């Protein structure tokens, strides 16, 4: 398959996802990138570590920017995302293994919470 065909396939797949599926995809990527950052930090591969942390920060900022502010939970989620962004900035600047190890389970818990909510909702919001 050529590169254009693959890109079209990826775009079509993303366009057919429910909002819940897209949210889970972002959280999966966040957890993946935080794992990559942790591995790069262990190997002292600073460029890879910084790239992974930058991507984590970008994802969290995107999650915060796309919150639907009409729901009360959005305020709490926004504060949580602010906290994550702050901590990730500290981790990146200080190359702090201990703090990254402390933050990663929180990211996994958030992902798992949203996964359970998506499962319990039965994937509502899917277009026919």
XYZ file of C-alpha atoms in Angstrom, residues 2-102:
101
model
C 1.417 3.376 -0.910
C 1.753 6.183 1.626
C -1.208 8.148 0.286
C -3.497 5.138 0.537
C -2.412 4.519 4.107
C -2.971 8.173 5.052
C -6.457 8.087 3.507
C -7.237 4.884 5.413
C -6.046 6.452 8.689
C -8.088 9.594 8.085
C -11.199 7.570 7.240
C -10.739 5.471 10.388
C -10.440 8.562 12.564
C -13.434 10.234 10.926
C -15.623 7.199 11.669
C -14.769 7.074 15.395
C -17.144 8.194 18.122
C -16.035 11.020 20.414
C -15.457 8.427 23.145
C -13.248 6.331 20.888
C -11.243 9.411 19.919
C -10.808 10.323 23.578
C -9.553 6.823 24.350
C -7.167 6.979 21.408
C -5.703 10.213 22.798
C -5.347 8.729 26.271
C -3.730 5.584 24.840
C -1.240 7.805 23.022
C -0.630 9.813 26.198
C 0.146 6.662 28.180
C 2.315 5.341 25.340
C 4.313 8.576 25.114
C 4.775 8.725 28.879
C 6.127 5.166 28.731
C 8.495 6.158 25.922
C 9.614 9.143 27.981
C 10.318 6.878 30.930
C 12.363 4.464 28.812
C 14.284 7.326 27.185
C 14.978 8.812 30.599
C 16.415 5.487 31.784
C 18.693 5.391 28.732
C 19.546 9.082 29.080
C 18.344 9.638 25.528
C 17.502 13.303 26.078
C 16.172 14.166 22.598
C 13.748 11.222 22.659
C 12.754 12.007 26.248
C 12.027 15.649 25.460
C 10.118 14.763 22.298
C 7.936 12.286 24.207
C 7.295 14.775 27.018
C 6.463 17.533 24.518
C 3.947 15.214 22.864
C 2.409 14.375 26.260
C 2.027 18.075 27.016
C 0.498 18.676 23.577
C -2.049 15.905 24.119
C -3.055 17.163 27.573
C -3.372 20.722 26.250
C -5.564 19.450 23.401
C -7.750 17.519 25.854
C -8.172 20.680 27.915
C -8.904 22.891 24.894
C -11.597 20.540 23.598
C -13.533 20.200 26.852
C -17.215 21.047 26.529
C -17.410 23.736 29.225
C -21.186 23.486 29.598
C -20.769 20.436 31.861
C -19.748 20.943 35.507
C -17.196 18.091 35.335
C -15.266 20.071 32.733
C -14.031 22.492 35.384
C -12.587 19.633 37.429
C -11.062 17.997 34.358
C -9.509 21.293 33.305
C -7.874 21.654 36.713
C -6.598 18.086 36.448
C -5.179 18.801 32.985
C -3.524 21.969 34.322
C -1.931 19.878 37.044
C -0.723 17.285 34.521
C 0.745 19.987 32.298
C 2.509 21.622 35.234
C 3.950 18.322 36.451
C 5.047 17.297 32.956
C 6.865 20.596 32.552
C 8.665 20.000 35.853
C 9.501 16.429 34.861
C 10.848 17.529 31.496
C 12.924 20.360 32.915
C 14.316 18.337 35.807
C 14.538 15.016 33.962
C 12.963 13.617 37.086
C 12.466 9.819 37.018
C 10.756 9.696 40.394
C 8.099 12.263 39.467
C 7.459 10.636 36.092
C 7.013 7.287 37.846
C 4.517 8.985 40.185
